[in-house]
Amino acid sequence: MRGPRGLRLVEEGLAGQLHQMLPPARGPRGRRSASCVRTAVFIFIVTFLWLQLHMASMSGGGSSTGANGAGKHGGAGGADAENSLHEFLNAVPPHLHKFLLGRNSSLANSTEPPPQPSLNLTMVRQAIEQYNAYQVVLNEGRLGPLHNDSLVIVIQVHARITYLRHLLVSLAQARGIENVLLIISHDFFDPEINELVHSIDFCKVMQIFYPYSIQTHPNEFPGESLGDCPRNIKKEQALKIKCLNAEHPDLYGHYREAKFTQTKHHWWWKANRVFDHLEVTRNHTGLVLFLEEDHYVAEDFIEALRLMQKATAVHCDKCNILSLGTYLKTYNYYGDSKNAEVTQWMSNSHNMGMAFNRTTWREIRQCVKYFCNYDDYNWDWSLQQVSQNCMPHKLHALVMRGPRVFHIGECGVHHKKANCNSTAAISKVMKVLHNAKKHLFPSHLTITMPAKLKKTKPLRKGNGGWGDLRDHQLCYNMTVKDFVLG
């Protein structure tokens, strides 16, 4: 549990959120003209949630355990974390230190949500509902409204706050970031993450919350229901005990695991939400860039996107995705900083830092059944299924040879390393970008057009984890604006 200092910051952070989350009295969009009754209800809900957190923290005692369960002064590990923190602070401008200095100053991390006070589930659901209903854009009054052709960045966030801190530091140093709308899409409601998001002052920012998460549905679908079949039970035995989804194991004979299905659901929901359901993006015609909490960007990534968009109009009219990331281990910015190549989009190569516009999204959305019925819990593999078997214009990508988006996560849904708290990947990326600094911001791009594009091998079958018909239906229903679960 958090100590007295942490509790004080919780109180101050939630109080600040309450002030910032209230919609302005007037504005250009209908979302800003909420009635006094709605505002009063909103104040009550957030205040009550704050009281719940306060009481839970008080009852938890004065232990100063960090997010990963280790104390702040946990011997050598704690000393290493503090040394790493100082190293990172020295590498970024002082005004960005606030993004790295949280309540727990260690760099410990985890792929799972940190231990939380006992939150009132009803209040969490209501707070999420209010966030999604009000659609408040922070910093809009100071930085101006979103232009229809401005860049929108959507970050999918779970609970790995340390990685998110570093991503924000990298975004804050990007040229042109003040013109961007940053949309943070959460599937876990956490006061410390909310506090961090509300500290963003370098661009316009909005929070949206995936409303069908494991956190908000811990004992029912889409979470784990008591009557669900165990993952490894044989279908014959499942039919005998009559568990809920006995008829629908995946293609490998396994039954659903909510922690894996959630990521694909969240990705599909946020794409629908951003393109089709938000007032601020209703008339948006520009690019939407998709990032995740464990990504890191180069300071010229916005300019690189602009050059790529310009190049496609001249050299590649079939390119409908721009890809800023790569999974290469080494980079040659001297030769490749201004080079980009055209290729068919591949899920395992071009899923990091990808951007597309509403025209491409509409073609993807029309293939909703191919995405939602494909027996694979990965959103990117499902998107490749859509491209290969449904879209009239298959996904073709313009890919930067010198990447502008990097992966810094040591552990995640698919990979577990011996030390998930390592900051080696972050340090490596920062060093790469420091050495490449003089090669960034090219004046133009050199486009490589292969004489004949290699044909992608057909996806014969997916990775499974998506055999349950309830997942198919929930995914499909997310394209309906007024859909309500259950």
mmCIF file of C-alpha atoms in Angstrom, residues 82-419:
data_model
loop_
_atom_site.group_PDB
_atom_site.id
_atom_site.type_symbol
_atom_site.label_atom_id
_atom_site.label_comp_id
_atom_site.label_asym_id
_atom_site.label_seq_id
_atom_site.Cartn_x
_atom_site.Cartn_y
_atom_site.Cartn_z
ATOM 1 C CA GLU A 82 17.362 4.820 -8.476
ATOM 2 C CA ASN A 83 20.567 4.914 -10.530
ATOM 3 C CA SER A 84 18.566 4.229 -13.691
ATOM 4 C CA LEU A 85 16.149 6.992 -12.799
ATOM 5 C CA HIS A 86 18.982 9.509 -12.393
ATOM 6 C CA GLU A 87 20.405 8.380 -15.746
ATOM 7 C CA PHE A 88 17.103 9.044 -17.493
ATOM 8 C CA LEU A 89 16.572 12.371 -15.739
ATOM 9 C CA ASN A 90 19.979 13.546 -16.926
ATOM 10 C CA ALA A 91 19.085 12.591 -20.501
ATOM 11 C CA VAL A 92 15.887 14.654 -20.817
ATOM 12 C CA PRO A 93 15.128 18.363 -20.362
ATOM 13 C CA PRO A 94 14.273 19.376 -16.767
ATOM 14 C CA HIS A 95 10.717 20.442 -17.638
ATOM 15 C CA LEU A 96 9.969 16.830 -18.644
ATOM 16 C CA HIS A 97 11.160 15.308 -15.372
ATOM 17 C CA LYS A 98 7.614 15.450 -14.017
ATOM 18 C CA PHE A 99 6.601 12.646 -16.384
ATOM 19 C CA LEU A 100 9.249 10.337 -14.930
ATOM 20 C CA LEU A 101 8.795 11.251 -11.275
ATOM 21 C CA GLY A 102 5.672 9.571 -9.966
ATOM 22 C CA ARG A 103 4.585 8.675 -6.476
ATOM 23 C CA ASN A 104 6.930 5.719 -6.589
ATOM 24 C CA SER A 105 10.173 6.991 -8.106
ATOM 25 C CA SER A 106 11.537 3.521 -8.872
ATOM 26 C CA LEU A 107 11.500 2.196 -12.426
ATOM 27 C CA ALA A 108 10.038 -1.145 -11.416
ATOM 28 C CA ASN A 109 7.449 -2.446 -13.832
ATOM 29 C CA SER A 110 5.079 -5.301 -14.404
ATOM 30 C CA THR A 111 2.929 -6.677 -17.187
ATOM 31 C CA GLU A 112 0.014 -6.980 -14.774
ATOM 32 C CA PRO A 113 -1.934 -4.208 -12.987
ATOM 33 C CA PRO A 114 -0.380 -3.128 -9.683
ATOM 34 C CA PRO A 115 -2.140 -3.988 -6.421
ATOM 35 C CA GLN A 116 -4.998 -1.547 -5.885
ATOM 36 C CA PRO A 117 -7.053 -0.461 -2.909
ATOM 37 C CA SER A 118 -10.439 -2.115 -2.844
ATOM 38 C CA LEU A 119 -12.282 0.061 -5.352
ATOM 39 C CA ASN A 120 -16.026 0.266 -5.470
ATOM 40 C CA LEU A 121 -16.742 -1.443 -8.794
ATOM 41 C CA THR A 122 -19.967 0.448 -9.369
ATOM 42 C CA MET A 123 -18.195 3.764 -8.879
ATOM 43 C CA VAL A 124 -15.403 2.762 -11.272
ATOM 44 C CA ARG A 125 -17.954 1.858 -13.931
ATOM 45 C CA GLN A 126 -19.796 5.126 -13.429
ATOM 46 C CA ALA A 127 -16.580 7.150 -13.579
ATOM 47 C CA ILE A 128 -15.658 5.407 -16.842
ATOM 48 C CA GLU A 129 -19.122 6.144 -18.193
ATOM 49 C CA GLN A 130 -18.712 9.829 -17.336
ATOM 50 C CA TYR A 131 -15.283 10.073 -18.987
ATOM 51 C CA ASN A 132 -16.677 8.510 -22.162
ATOM 52 C CA ALA A 133 -19.842 10.613 -22.136
ATOM 53 C CA TYR A 134 -18.247 14.037 -21.618
ATOM 54 C CA GLN A 135 -15.424 13.560 -24.156
ATOM 55 C CA VAL A 136 -13.451 16.422 -22.602
ATOM 56 C CA VAL A 137 -10.404 17.588 -24.558
ATOM 57 C CA LEU A 138 -7.814 18.932 -22.148
ATOM 58 C CA ASN A 139 -5.611 21.895 -23.198
ATOM 59 C CA GLU A 140 -7.953 22.746 -26.070
ATOM 60 C CA GLY A 141 -8.577 26.257 -24.773
ATOM 61 C CA ARG A 142 -4.854 27.002 -24.703
ATOM 62 C CA LEU A 143 -3.753 25.165 -27.857
ATOM 63 C CA GLY A 144 -6.824 25.606 -30.021
ATOM 64 C CA PRO A 145 -9.260 23.136 -31.585
ATOM 65 C CA LEU A 146 -8.307 20.133 -33.685
ATOM 66 C CA HIS A 147 -8.095 20.834 -37.412
ATOM 67 C CA ASN A 148 -9.663 18.287 -39.738
ATOM 68 C CA ASP A 149 -6.310 17.378 -41.271
ATOM 69 C CA SER A 150 -4.260 17.416 -38.052
ATOM 70 C CA LEU A 151 -2.622 14.268 -36.744
ATOM 71 C CA VAL A 152 -4.515 12.198 -34.170
ATOM 72 C CA ILE A 153 -2.469 9.780 -32.052
ATOM 73 C CA VAL A 154 -4.206 6.927 -30.221
ATOM 74 C CA ILE A 155 -2.289 5.081 -27.489
ATOM 75 C CA GLN A 156 -3.606 1.767 -26.169
ATOM 76 C CA VAL A 157 -2.775 1.646 -22.448
ATOM 77 C CA HIS A 158 -3.120 -1.181 -19.956
ATOM 78 C CA ALA A 159 -1.242 -0.754 -16.666
ATOM 79 C CA ARG A 160 2.477 -0.456 -17.467
ATOM 80 C CA ILE A 161 2.874 3.107 -16.270
ATOM 81 C CA THR A 162 6.685 3.167 -16.429
ATOM 82 C CA TYR A 163 6.692 2.595 -20.180
ATOM 83 C CA LEU A 164 3.921 5.151 -20.611
ATOM 84 C CA ARG A 165 6.045 7.722 -18.768
ATOM 85 C CA HIS A 166 8.905 7.267 -21.243
ATOM 86 C CA LEU A 167 6.572 7.354 -24.238
ATOM 87 C CA LEU A 168 5.197 10.694 -23.030
ATOM 88 C CA VAL A 169 8.724 12.057 -22.625
ATOM 89 C CA SER A 170 9.501 11.121 -26.219
ATOM 90 C CA LEU A 171 6.236 12.594 -27.506
ATOM 91 C CA ALA A 172 6.836 15.842 -25.625
ATOM 92 C CA GLN A 173 10.136 16.338 -27.486
ATOM 93 C CA ALA A 174 8.661 15.828 -30.958
ATOM 94 C CA ARG A 175 8.499 18.843 -33.268
ATOM 95 C CA GLY A 176 4.899 19.801 -34.045
ATOM 96 C CA ILE A 177 3.388 17.876 -31.123
ATOM 97 C CA GLU A 178 1.432 20.978 -30.012
ATOM 98 C CA ASN A 179 -0.871 20.530 -33.023
ATOM 99 C CA VAL A 180 -1.708 16.900 -32.252
ATOM 100 C CA LEU A 181 -4.717 15.412 -30.474
ATOM 101 C CA LEU A 182 -3.516 12.614 -28.198
ATOM 102 C CA ILE A 183 -6.199 10.061 -27.300
ATOM 103 C CA ILE A 184 -5.329 7.701 -24.449
ATOM 104 C CA SER A 185 -7.422 4.536 -24.633
ATOM 105 C CA HIS A 186 -7.445 2.634 -21.326
ATOM 106 C CA ASP A 187 -8.649 -0.827 -20.382
ATOM 107 C CA PHE A 188 -7.690 -0.365 -16.730
ATOM 108 C CA PHE A 189 -8.883 2.462 -14.483
ATOM 109 C CA ASP A 190 -6.011 3.555 -12.255
ATOM 110 C CA PRO A 191 -5.763 6.886 -10.359
ATOM 111 C CA GLU A 192 -1.990 7.151 -10.822
ATOM 112 C CA ILE A 193 -2.215 6.675 -14.589
ATOM 113 C CA ASN A 194 -5.070 9.202 -14.724
ATOM 114 C CA GLU A 195 -2.949 11.660 -12.773
ATOM 115 C CA LEU A 196 -0.080 11.181 -15.225
ATOM 116 C CA VAL A 197 -2.340 11.763 -18.236
ATOM 117 C CA HIS A 198 -3.768 14.911 -16.682
ATOM 118 C CA SER A 199 -0.240 16.281 -16.293
ATOM 119 C CA ILE A 200 0.225 16.339 -20.088
ATOM 120 C CA ASP A 201 0.574 19.951 -21.203
ATOM 121 C CA PHE A 202 2.378 19.681 -24.553
ATOM 122 C CA CYS A 203 -0.684 18.845 -26.692
ATOM 123 C CA LYS A 204 -4.433 18.379 -26.613
ATOM 124 C CA VAL A 205 -5.387 15.149 -24.839
ATOM 125 C CA MET A 206 -8.501 13.067 -24.305
ATOM 126 C CA GLN A 207 -9.068 9.882 -22.327
ATOM 127 C CA ILE A 208 -11.382 7.098 -23.424
ATOM 128 C CA PHE A 209 -12.021 3.919 -21.455
ATOM 129 C CA TYR A 210 -12.767 0.501 -22.930
ATOM 130 C CA PRO A 211 -16.005 -0.260 -21.052
ATOM 131 C CA TYR A 212 -16.008 -4.071 -21.294
ATOM 132 C CA SER A 213 -12.734 -4.792 -19.510
ATOM 133 C CA ILE A 214 -11.728 -7.550 -17.150
ATOM 134 C CA GLN A 215 -11.496 -4.930 -14.407
ATOM 135 C CA THR A 216 -15.113 -3.821 -14.803
ATOM 136 C CA HIS A 217 -16.418 -7.372 -15.418
ATOM 137 C CA PRO A 218 -14.298 -9.531 -13.079
ATOM 138 C CA ASN A 219 -16.827 -12.330 -12.590
ATOM 139 C CA GLU A 220 -18.786 -12.237 -15.817
ATOM 140 C CA PHE A 221 -18.160 -12.160 -19.542
ATOM 141 C CA PRO A 222 -16.040 -10.560 -21.054
ATOM 142 C CA GLY A 223 -14.100 -11.347 -17.860
ATOM 143 C CA GLU A 224 -13.906 -14.850 -16.407
ATOM 144 C CA SER A 225 -17.338 -16.275 -15.565
ATOM 145 C CA LEU A 226 -17.676 -18.953 -12.909
ATOM 146 C CA GLY A 227 -19.327 -21.257 -15.440
ATOM 147 C CA ASP A 228 -16.642 -20.892 -18.123
ATOM 148 C CA CYS A 229 -14.792 -23.977 -19.282
ATOM 149 C CA PRO A 230 -11.195 -24.337 -18.051
ATOM 150 C CA ARG A 231 -8.675 -23.625 -20.805
ATOM 151 C CA ASN A 232 -7.255 -27.151 -21.157
ATOM 152 C CA ILE A 233 -10.323 -29.271 -20.549
ATOM 153 C CA LYS A 234 -11.218 -31.693 -23.352
ATOM 154 C CA LYS A 235 -14.405 -30.900 -25.264
ATOM 155 C CA GLU A 236 -15.965 -34.247 -24.326
ATOM 156 C CA GLN A 237 -15.468 -33.512 -20.639
ATOM 157 C CA ALA A 238 -16.646 -29.920 -21.096
ATOM 158 C CA LEU A 239 -19.883 -31.171 -22.633
ATOM 159 C CA LYS A 240 -20.368 -33.553 -19.697
ATOM 160 C CA ILE A 241 -19.994 -30.844 -17.048
ATOM 161 C CA LYS A 242 -22.012 -28.417 -19.210
ATOM 162 C CA CYS A 243 -19.730 -25.411 -18.783
ATOM 163 C CA LEU A 244 -20.931 -22.278 -20.563
ATOM 164 C CA ASN A 245 -18.810 -22.366 -23.701
ATOM 165 C CA ALA A 246 -18.395 -26.144 -24.024
ATOM 166 C CA GLU A 247 -19.452 -26.154 -27.672
ATOM 167 C CA HIS A 248 -16.853 -23.613 -28.762
ATOM 168 C CA PRO A 249 -13.187 -24.343 -28.058
ATOM 169 C CA ASP A 250 -10.656 -22.744 -30.397
ATOM 170 C CA LEU A 251 -9.092 -24.557 -33.341
ATOM 171 C CA TYR A 252 -6.452 -26.056 -31.021
ATOM 172 C CA GLY A 253 -9.046 -27.418 -28.591
ATOM 173 C CA HIS A 254 -8.547 -24.736 -25.921
ATOM 174 C CA TYR A 255 -11.150 -22.510 -24.300
ATOM 175 C CA ARG A 256 -11.012 -18.728 -24.007
ATOM 176 C CA GLU A 257 -8.799 -16.787 -21.596
ATOM 177 C CA ALA A 258 -10.113 -13.305 -20.918
ATOM 178 C CA LYS A 259 -6.682 -11.733 -20.423
ATOM 179 C CA PHE A 260 -5.795 -12.641 -24.015
ATOM 180 C CA THR A 261 -9.107 -11.833 -25.683
ATOM 181 C CA GLN A 262 -9.227 -8.354 -24.128
ATOM 182 C CA THR A 263 -6.406 -6.889 -26.244
ATOM 183 C CA LYS A 264 -8.128 -7.645 -29.564
ATOM 184 C CA HIS A 265 -11.482 -6.399 -28.244
ATOM 185 C CA HIS A 266 -9.848 -3.197 -26.998
ATOM 186 C CA TRP A 267 -8.109 -2.527 -30.314
ATOM 187 C CA TRP A 268 -11.327 -2.937 -32.322
ATOM 188 C CA TRP A 269 -13.353 -0.868 -29.854
ATOM 189 C CA LYS A 270 -10.918 2.068 -29.831
ATOM 190 C CA ALA A 271 -10.705 2.171 -33.637
ATOM 191 C CA ASN A 272 -14.501 2.279 -33.870
ATOM 192 C CA ARG A 273 -14.640 4.843 -31.097
ATOM 193 C CA VAL A 274 -12.101 7.227 -32.622
ATOM 194 C CA PHE A 275 -13.287 7.117 -36.217
ATOM 195 C CA ASP A 276 -17.044 6.839 -35.728
ATOM 196 C CA HIS A 277 -18.185 7.831 -32.245
ATOM 197 C CA LEU A 278 -16.236 10.860 -30.988
ATOM 198 C CA GLU A 279 -17.498 14.375 -31.599
ATOM 199 C CA VAL A 280 -13.994 15.843 -31.841
ATOM 200 C CA THR A 281 -13.076 13.539 -34.760
ATOM 201 C CA ARG A 282 -16.459 13.546 -36.473
ATOM 202 C CA ASN A 283 -15.160 15.511 -39.478
ATOM 203 C CA HIS A 284 -11.517 14.475 -39.212
ATOM 204 C CA THR A 285 -9.909 13.599 -42.556
ATOM 205 C CA GLY A 286 -6.261 13.311 -41.524
ATOM 206 C CA LEU A 287 -4.124 10.447 -40.319
ATOM 207 C CA VAL A 288 -4.672 8.461 -37.132
ATOM 208 C CA LEU A 289 -1.461 6.986 -35.724
ATOM 209 C CA PHE A 290 -1.762 3.912 -33.488
ATOM 210 C CA LEU A 291 0.769 3.471 -30.683
ATOM 211 C CA GLU A 292 0.966 1.359 -27.530
ATOM 212 C CA GLU A 293 2.171 2.184 -24.043
ATOM 213 C CA ASP A 294 5.552 0.514 -24.548
ATOM 214 C CA HIS A 295 6.508 2.437 -27.687
ATOM 215 C CA TYR A 296 8.991 5.306 -27.993
ATOM 216 C CA VAL A 297 9.080 7.903 -30.808
ATOM 217 C CA ALA A 298 11.811 9.899 -32.544
ATOM 218 C CA GLU A 299 11.578 13.681 -32.398
ATOM 219 C CA ASP A 300 10.910 13.928 -36.157
ATOM 220 C CA PHE A 301 8.188 11.273 -36.368
ATOM 221 C CA ILE A 302 5.470 13.839 -37.196
ATOM 222 C CA GLU A 303 7.569 15.331 -39.986
ATOM 223 C CA ALA A 304 8.349 11.818 -41.270
ATOM 224 C CA LEU A 305 4.629 11.058 -41.424
ATOM 225 C CA ARG A 306 4.028 14.281 -43.359
ATOM 226 C CA LEU A 307 6.705 13.385 -45.907
ATOM 227 C CA MET A 308 5.343 9.840 -46.220
ATOM 228 C CA GLN A 309 1.830 11.107 -46.796
ATOM 229 C CA LYS A 310 3.110 13.487 -49.470
ATOM 230 C CA ALA A 311 5.130 10.726 -51.128
ATOM 231 C CA THR A 312 2.211 8.293 -51.377
ATOM 232 C CA ALA A 313 0.169 10.859 -53.285
ATOM 233 C CA VAL A 314 2.881 10.978 -55.953
ATOM 234 C CA HIS A 315 4.534 7.552 -55.964
ATOM 235 C CA CYS A 316 2.118 4.995 -54.470
ATOM 236 C CA ASP A 317 -1.600 5.572 -54.739
ATOM 237 C CA LYS A 318 -2.285 2.033 -53.462
ATOM 238 C CA CYS A 319 -0.381 2.630 -50.196
ATOM 239 C CA ASN A 320 -3.066 2.871 -47.514
ATOM 240 C CA ILE A 321 -0.957 2.383 -44.380
ATOM 241 C CA LEU A 322 2.129 4.291 -43.258
ATOM 242 C CA SER A 323 4.445 2.360 -40.946
ATOM 243 C CA LEU A 324 6.967 4.142 -38.719
ATOM 244 C CA GLY A 325 8.230 1.164 -36.717
ATOM 245 C CA THR A 326 10.397 -1.870 -37.291
ATOM 246 C CA TYR A 327 11.554 -4.914 -35.366
ATOM 247 C CA LEU A 328 15.100 -4.788 -36.753
ATOM 248 C CA LYS A 329 17.891 -5.015 -34.175
ATOM 249 C CA THR A 330 20.276 -2.606 -35.895
ATOM 250 C CA TYR A 331 19.677 0.664 -37.727
ATOM 251 C CA ASN A 332 21.656 2.629 -40.302
ATOM 252 C CA TYR A 333 20.433 6.206 -40.119
ATOM 253 C CA TYR A 334 23.317 7.484 -42.207
ATOM 254 C CA GLY A 335 21.954 5.615 -45.204
ATOM 255 C CA ASP A 336 18.312 5.051 -44.323
ATOM 256 C CA SER A 337 17.028 8.134 -42.473
ATOM 257 C CA LYS A 338 15.277 9.383 -45.621
ATOM 258 C CA ASN A 339 14.541 6.009 -47.247
ATOM 259 C CA ALA A 340 11.118 4.384 -47.359
ATOM 260 C CA GLU A 341 9.930 1.297 -49.215
ATOM 261 C CA VAL A 342 6.612 0.025 -50.516
ATOM 262 C CA THR A 343 5.494 -3.435 -49.455
ATOM 263 C CA GLN A 344 2.405 -5.453 -48.728
ATOM 264 C CA TRP A 345 1.384 -4.975 -45.113
ATOM 265 C CA MET A 346 2.486 -7.846 -42.864
ATOM 266 C CA SER A 347 1.141 -8.217 -39.356
ATOM 267 C CA ASN A 348 4.417 -9.313 -37.787
ATOM 268 C CA SER A 349 6.494 -6.568 -39.443
ATOM 269 C CA HIS A 350 4.353 -3.438 -39.840
ATOM 270 C CA ASN A 351 2.059 -3.363 -36.800
ATOM 271 C CA MET A 352 4.093 -0.840 -34.796
ATOM 272 C CA GLY A 353 3.531 2.861 -35.320
ATOM 273 C CA MET A 354 1.083 2.427 -38.179
ATOM 274 C CA ALA A 355 -1.150 5.212 -39.449
ATOM 275 C CA PHE A 356 -4.131 5.308 -41.776
ATOM 276 C CA ASN A 357 -7.076 7.568 -42.548
ATOM 277 C CA ARG A 358 -10.857 7.274 -42.518
ATOM 278 C CA THR A 359 -11.022 5.942 -46.085
ATOM 279 C CA THR A 360 -8.896 2.928 -45.130
ATOM 280 C CA TRP A 361 -10.822 2.479 -41.899
ATOM 281 C CA ARG A 362 -14.137 2.283 -43.759
ATOM 282 C CA GLU A 363 -12.800 -0.543 -45.905
ATOM 283 C CA ILE A 364 -11.560 -2.353 -42.781
ATOM 284 C CA ARG A 365 -14.841 -1.841 -40.936
ATOM 285 C CA GLN A 366 -16.846 -3.309 -43.808
ATOM 286 C CA CYS A 367 -14.934 -6.541 -43.165
ATOM 287 C CA VAL A 368 -15.974 -6.690 -39.523
ATOM 288 C CA LYS A 369 -17.024 -10.349 -39.709
ATOM 289 C CA TYR A 370 -13.629 -11.380 -41.055
ATOM 290 C CA PHE A 371 -11.940 -9.567 -38.178
ATOM 291 C CA CYS A 372 -14.310 -10.699 -35.432
ATOM 292 C CA ASN A 373 -14.802 -14.342 -36.501
ATOM 293 C CA TYR A 374 -11.160 -15.155 -37.217
ATOM 294 C CA ASP A 375 -9.862 -17.603 -34.615
ATOM 295 C CA ASP A 376 -6.888 -15.548 -33.484
ATOM 296 C CA TYR A 377 -6.672 -13.416 -30.358
ATOM 297 C CA ASN A 378 -4.176 -11.022 -32.009
ATOM 298 C CA TRP A 379 -5.644 -7.886 -33.586
ATOM 299 C CA ASP A 380 -2.810 -7.617 -36.107
ATOM 300 C CA TRP A 381 -3.141 -11.190 -37.391
ATOM 301 C CA SER A 382 -6.879 -10.586 -37.640
ATOM 302 C CA LEU A 383 -6.236 -7.410 -39.626
ATOM 303 C CA GLN A 384 -4.063 -9.358 -42.047
ATOM 304 C CA GLN A 385 -6.914 -11.825 -42.465
ATOM 305 C CA VAL A 386 -9.128 -8.857 -43.365
ATOM 306 C CA SER A 387 -6.591 -7.580 -45.889
ATOM 307 C CA GLN A 388 -6.020 -10.897 -47.620
ATOM 308 C CA ASN A 389 -9.567 -12.201 -47.775
ATOM 309 C CA CYS A 390 -11.995 -9.283 -47.726
ATOM 310 C CA MET A 391 -10.722 -5.821 -48.594
ATOM 311 C CA PRO A 392 -11.158 -4.717 -52.214
ATOM 312 C CA HIS A 393 -7.787 -2.947 -51.926
ATOM 313 C CA LYS A 394 -5.363 -5.035 -49.892
ATOM 314 C CA LEU A 395 -3.287 -3.233 -47.292
ATOM 315 C CA HIS A 396 -0.069 -1.862 -48.758
ATOM 316 C CA ALA A 397 2.392 -0.050 -46.520
ATOM 317 C CA LEU A 398 4.985 2.642 -47.018
ATOM 318 C CA VAL A 399 7.612 1.735 -44.420
ATOM 319 C CA MET A 400 10.439 3.914 -43.093
ATOM 320 C CA ARG A 401 13.779 2.105 -43.341
ATOM 321 C CA GLY A 402 15.105 4.259 -40.518
ATOM 322 C CA PRO A 403 12.393 3.713 -37.865
ATOM 323 C CA ARG A 404 10.722 6.536 -35.982
ATOM 324 C CA VAL A 405 8.836 4.317 -33.541
ATOM 325 C CA PHE A 406 10.544 1.757 -31.284
ATOM 326 C CA HIS A 407 9.429 -0.999 -28.942
ATOM 327 C CA ILE A 408 10.789 -0.623 -25.400
ATOM 328 C CA GLY A 409 8.730 -3.240 -23.539
ATOM 329 C CA GLU A 410 10.779 -6.042 -22.024
ATOM 330 C CA CYS A 411 7.700 -8.138 -21.263
ATOM 331 C CA GLY A 412 4.132 -8.219 -22.489
ATOM 332 C CA VAL A 413 1.177 -10.462 -23.244
ATOM 333 C CA HIS A 414 3.208 -12.782 -25.453
ATOM 334 C CA HIS A 415 6.694 -12.638 -23.959
ATOM 335 C CA LYS A 416 7.988 -13.089 -20.418
ATOM 336 C CA LYS A 417 11.658 -12.451 -19.707
ATOM 337 C CA ALA A 418 13.596 -13.275 -16.580
ATOM 338 C CA ASN A 419 13.718 -9.597 -15.637
#
